[in-house]
XYZ file of C-alpha atoms in Angstrom:
286
model
C 6.772 -19.432 -10.631
C 3.980 -20.209 -8.211
C 1.233 -22.552 -9.248
C -2.347 -21.607 -8.509
C -5.077 -23.520 -6.791
C -8.360 -23.743 -8.638
C -10.319 -20.533 -8.128
C -13.483 -22.361 -7.067
C -11.572 -24.455 -4.530
C -9.953 -21.352 -3.056
C -13.282 -19.545 -2.780
C -15.001 -22.504 -1.105
C -12.415 -22.272 1.690
C -13.262 -18.653 2.452
C -16.193 -17.780 4.730
C -18.181 -14.668 3.969
C -18.326 -11.874 6.542
C -20.230 -9.150 4.731
C -24.002 -9.502 4.811
C -24.435 -7.017 2.003
C -21.979 -8.844 -0.280
C -23.332 -10.564 -3.341
C -23.772 -14.324 -3.033
C -23.132 -15.157 -6.686
C -19.957 -16.563 -8.169
C -17.030 -14.172 -7.623
C -15.658 -14.704 -11.118
C -19.012 -13.728 -12.581
C -18.939 -10.531 -10.510
C -15.704 -9.520 -12.204
C -16.808 -10.512 -15.697
C -20.218 -8.859 -15.559
C -19.170 -5.553 -14.017
C -20.664 -2.675 -15.981
C -17.954 -0.064 -16.411
C -18.902 3.405 -17.525
C -15.667 4.419 -19.214
C -12.343 3.152 -20.474
C -10.528 4.113 -17.263
C -11.859 0.937 -15.652
C -10.854 -1.360 -18.508
C -8.231 -3.766 -17.171
C -5.570 -4.787 -19.659
C -3.938 -8.206 -19.759
C -1.675 -8.120 -16.697
C 0.960 -10.844 -16.450
C 1.199 -11.546 -12.739
C -0.456 -10.331 -9.548
C -1.234 -8.945 -7.140
C -1.766 -12.505 -5.949
C -4.100 -13.808 -3.301
C -2.108 -16.054 -0.949
C -4.978 -18.571 -0.999
C -4.602 -18.942 -4.768
C -0.946 -19.956 -4.595
C 0.381 -23.436 -4.013
C -0.259 -24.693 -0.515
C 2.948 -24.723 1.530
C 4.872 -22.494 -0.886
C 7.394 -20.011 0.536
C 5.641 -16.722 -0.137
C 8.792 -14.720 0.574
C 10.378 -16.132 -2.589
C 9.106 -13.847 -5.323
C 9.375 -13.928 -9.067
C 11.650 -10.872 -9.174
C 13.375 -11.228 -5.796
C 12.721 -11.632 -2.095
C 9.372 -10.451 -0.776
C 9.234 -8.531 2.496
C 6.593 -10.141 4.729
C 4.510 -7.375 6.313
C 1.751 -9.616 7.607
C -1.212 -8.748 5.414
C 0.908 -8.078 2.345
C 4.206 -9.400 1.007
C 6.036 -6.845 -1.125
C 9.125 -7.481 -3.285
C 12.121 -5.301 -2.496
C 13.607 -3.463 -5.512
C 17.368 -3.630 -5.794
C 18.984 -0.755 -3.895
C 15.767 0.298 -2.151
C 15.618 1.294 1.517
C 12.813 0.944 4.029
C 11.064 3.679 5.962
C 8.712 2.602 8.736
C 5.892 4.907 9.788
C 4.554 4.341 13.289
C 1.143 5.064 14.797
C 0.865 7.087 18.026
C 0.437 3.830 19.969
C 3.802 2.574 18.671
C 2.440 0.031 16.199
C 3.661 -0.005 12.579
C 1.252 1.817 10.306
C 3.008 1.885 6.934
C 6.219 0.692 5.322
C 7.627 2.755 2.456
C 10.070 1.543 -0.181
C 12.441 4.377 -1.060
C 14.230 4.194 -4.400
C 16.496 6.657 -6.180
C 13.514 7.859 -8.214
C 10.959 8.204 -5.419
C 8.895 6.484 -2.741
C 6.511 3.537 -3.204
C 3.998 2.428 -0.579
C 1.883 -0.714 -0.940
C -0.949 -1.402 1.521
C -3.899 -3.809 1.631
C -7.444 -2.969 2.720
C -10.562 -4.957 3.515
C -13.173 -4.980 0.759
C -16.452 -6.746 -0.075
C -16.579 -9.860 -2.226
C -17.684 -8.001 -5.331
C -15.273 -5.624 -7.092
C -15.650 -1.874 -7.350
C -14.167 -0.525 -4.138
C -11.136 0.968 -5.896
C -13.407 2.959 -8.216
C -15.126 4.514 -5.196
C -11.855 5.121 -3.355
C -10.309 6.706 -6.449
C -13.222 9.134 -6.684
C -12.841 10.108 -3.033
C -9.095 10.541 -3.465
C -9.526 12.799 -6.484
C -12.100 14.967 -4.710
C -10.011 15.321 -1.545
C -6.856 16.152 -3.477
C -8.670 18.811 -5.494
C -9.955 20.272 -2.231
C -6.297 20.573 -1.199
C -5.619 22.553 -4.402
C -3.811 19.740 -6.196
C -4.090 19.376 -9.959
C -5.739 15.973 -10.444
C -6.304 13.785 -13.475
C -7.462 10.205 -14.012
C -5.329 7.984 -16.246
C -5.678 4.437 -17.498
C -3.118 1.875 -16.353
C -2.693 -1.919 -16.464
C -5.286 -2.468 -13.685
C -7.644 0.287 -14.787
C -7.908 3.815 -13.450
C -5.015 5.568 -11.756
C -5.276 8.914 -9.946
C -2.449 11.329 -10.739
C -1.984 14.505 -8.701
C 0.496 17.371 -8.960
C 1.145 18.974 -5.562
C 3.661 21.604 -4.396
C 5.824 18.954 -2.709
C 5.625 16.010 -5.107
C 3.780 14.337 -7.937
C 1.544 11.553 -6.588
C 0.146 8.529 -8.390
C -2.419 6.194 -6.805
C -2.803 2.709 -8.295
C -5.509 0.387 -7.003
C -6.375 -3.256 -7.573
C -9.553 -5.031 -6.426
C -9.241 -8.603 -5.174
C -11.493 -11.074 -3.385
C -12.431 -9.319 -0.123
C -9.323 -7.116 -0.376
C -8.069 -4.083 -2.231
C -4.444 -3.085 -2.744
C -3.466 0.562 -3.024
C -0.034 1.633 -4.213
C 1.011 5.250 -3.625
C 3.874 6.460 -5.815
C 5.487 9.750 -4.762
C 8.165 11.363 -6.900
C 9.650 14.736 -7.824
C 7.885 17.049 -10.222
C 7.887 15.524 -13.695
C 9.272 12.197 -12.481
C 6.006 10.336 -11.933
C 4.621 10.122 -15.459
C 3.003 6.903 -16.622
C 6.084 5.966 -18.658
C 8.633 6.936 -15.983
C 11.105 4.537 -14.368
C 9.503 5.154 -10.974
C 6.040 4.091 -12.139
C 7.494 1.094 -14.002
C 9.131 -0.014 -10.745
C 5.863 0.419 -8.830
C 3.952 -1.668 -11.353
C 6.614 -4.392 -11.244
C 6.257 -4.471 -7.454
C 2.467 -4.758 -7.701
C 2.696 -7.625 -10.187
C 4.697 -9.644 -7.651
C 2.835 -8.610 -4.479
C 0.968 -11.208 -2.410
C -2.014 -10.375 -0.184
C -2.794 -12.438 2.929
C -6.355 -11.313 3.676
C -7.064 -13.826 6.435
C -10.526 -14.838 7.595
C -11.039 -12.153 10.225
C -13.962 -9.792 9.583
C -12.944 -6.181 8.923
C -15.131 -3.233 7.901
C -14.612 -2.327 4.254
C -11.817 0.175 3.565
C -10.117 -0.727 6.851
C -6.329 -1.122 6.437
C -5.285 -4.719 7.005
C -2.733 -5.062 9.841
C 0.952 -4.387 9.165
C 3.330 -6.724 10.998
C 7.069 -6.065 10.809
C 9.572 -8.906 10.409
C 11.128 -9.775 13.770
C 14.607 -8.559 12.807
C 13.297 -5.177 11.677
C 11.107 -4.815 14.760
C 14.126 -5.490 16.976
C 16.191 -2.902 15.083
C 13.549 -0.245 15.586
C 13.104 -1.111 19.263
C 16.869 -0.901 19.858
C 17.067 2.420 18.027
C 14.182 3.762 20.108
C 15.916 2.792 23.359
C 19.184 4.336 22.156
C 17.500 7.612 21.307
C 15.730 7.721 24.674
C 19.064 7.216 26.422
C 20.637 10.006 24.397
C 17.763 12.353 25.198
C 18.017 11.593 28.920
C 21.778 12.169 28.879
C 21.407 15.506 27.116
C 18.523 16.768 29.265
C 20.612 18.776 31.789
C 22.496 20.539 29.019
C 21.312 23.511 27.010
C 19.811 21.959 23.886
C 21.337 22.962 20.585
C 19.067 24.348 17.860
C 17.351 21.478 16.099
C 17.270 21.217 12.359
C 13.968 19.999 10.928
C 13.891 16.478 9.555
C 13.544 16.146 5.779
C 9.931 16.536 4.789
C 8.115 13.811 2.928
C 5.987 14.358 -0.143
C 3.076 15.593 2.003
C 5.093 17.630 4.472
C 5.509 14.810 6.975
C 8.743 13.940 8.658
C 10.093 10.728 7.289
C 10.994 7.659 9.269
C 14.601 6.519 8.864
C 15.719 3.689 6.575
C 15.800 0.279 8.185
C 19.507 -0.110 7.473
C 20.303 2.667 9.980
C 17.115 3.081 12.006
C 16.420 5.879 14.441
C 13.240 6.754 16.300
C 10.397 6.392 13.779
C 8.328 9.490 13.259
C 4.699 9.227 14.288
C 1.973 9.763 11.761
C -0.048 12.928 12.087
C -3.486 12.672 13.569
C -6.623 12.056 11.586
C -7.292 15.787 11.650
C -4.493 16.384 9.154
C -5.275 17.672 5.700
C -6.479 15.367 2.972
C -3.137 15.783 1.198
C -1.307 14.492 4.249
C -3.741 11.646 4.791
C -3.929 10.451 1.192
C -0.251 10.573 0.337
C 0.671 7.763 2.688
């Protein structure tokens, strides 16, 4: 179990980058927030997500409470037993998202820049709900351990969005499962919440506009695997170029109709994310 540094000590070490952020005590911001309904009431959560600055100095952050954490740069995520990795790449070849694929469904944890005061997740959740409804999804707001959760039923999958506000960061967990398999009491959601409770966020001191995804950095071994797989696929494509290509079967579609990147255990060329002009369903399900 990690020890924690004193909250005041940790906050004194952090410079402020947002001119419009409140200058009062951060703890007071959380305690005095005026919530309009029970969806924002946070229950007693045993665990994280943790801020790396609040953990013991010099501790090995990859050693989690429920297993080994995968270090993705801005966020360290515990790996569930039997899970596989899917890496989603941006058009420029940089990693954009890492998905944990379990037998029950897919879980994606990502960190975003946020102001010092809480409340960003409430705004993001409202935007998510509106965009999903515009894509003809059936949307409801439910109450979870960290407050409101957005639940959406779509033709391809049931989606659940869980958000947690931290100090200058926000974590969003996207849970994608088959129809009927993403209920609040399901095994898939229980796994996602266990992952969140043992997640560590490394916000860093760099200034980022609010809502900007914090950088994803792959472990060296995984990056080398993907690079080798990319080179192998290029060589295969060049060797097959003079021949008449055989009919191609489409890759399995993800919950939002995207092609999925391969598991890290047997990587192939990662699929690139669709452009920003994609539908809200495609954008929000990642």
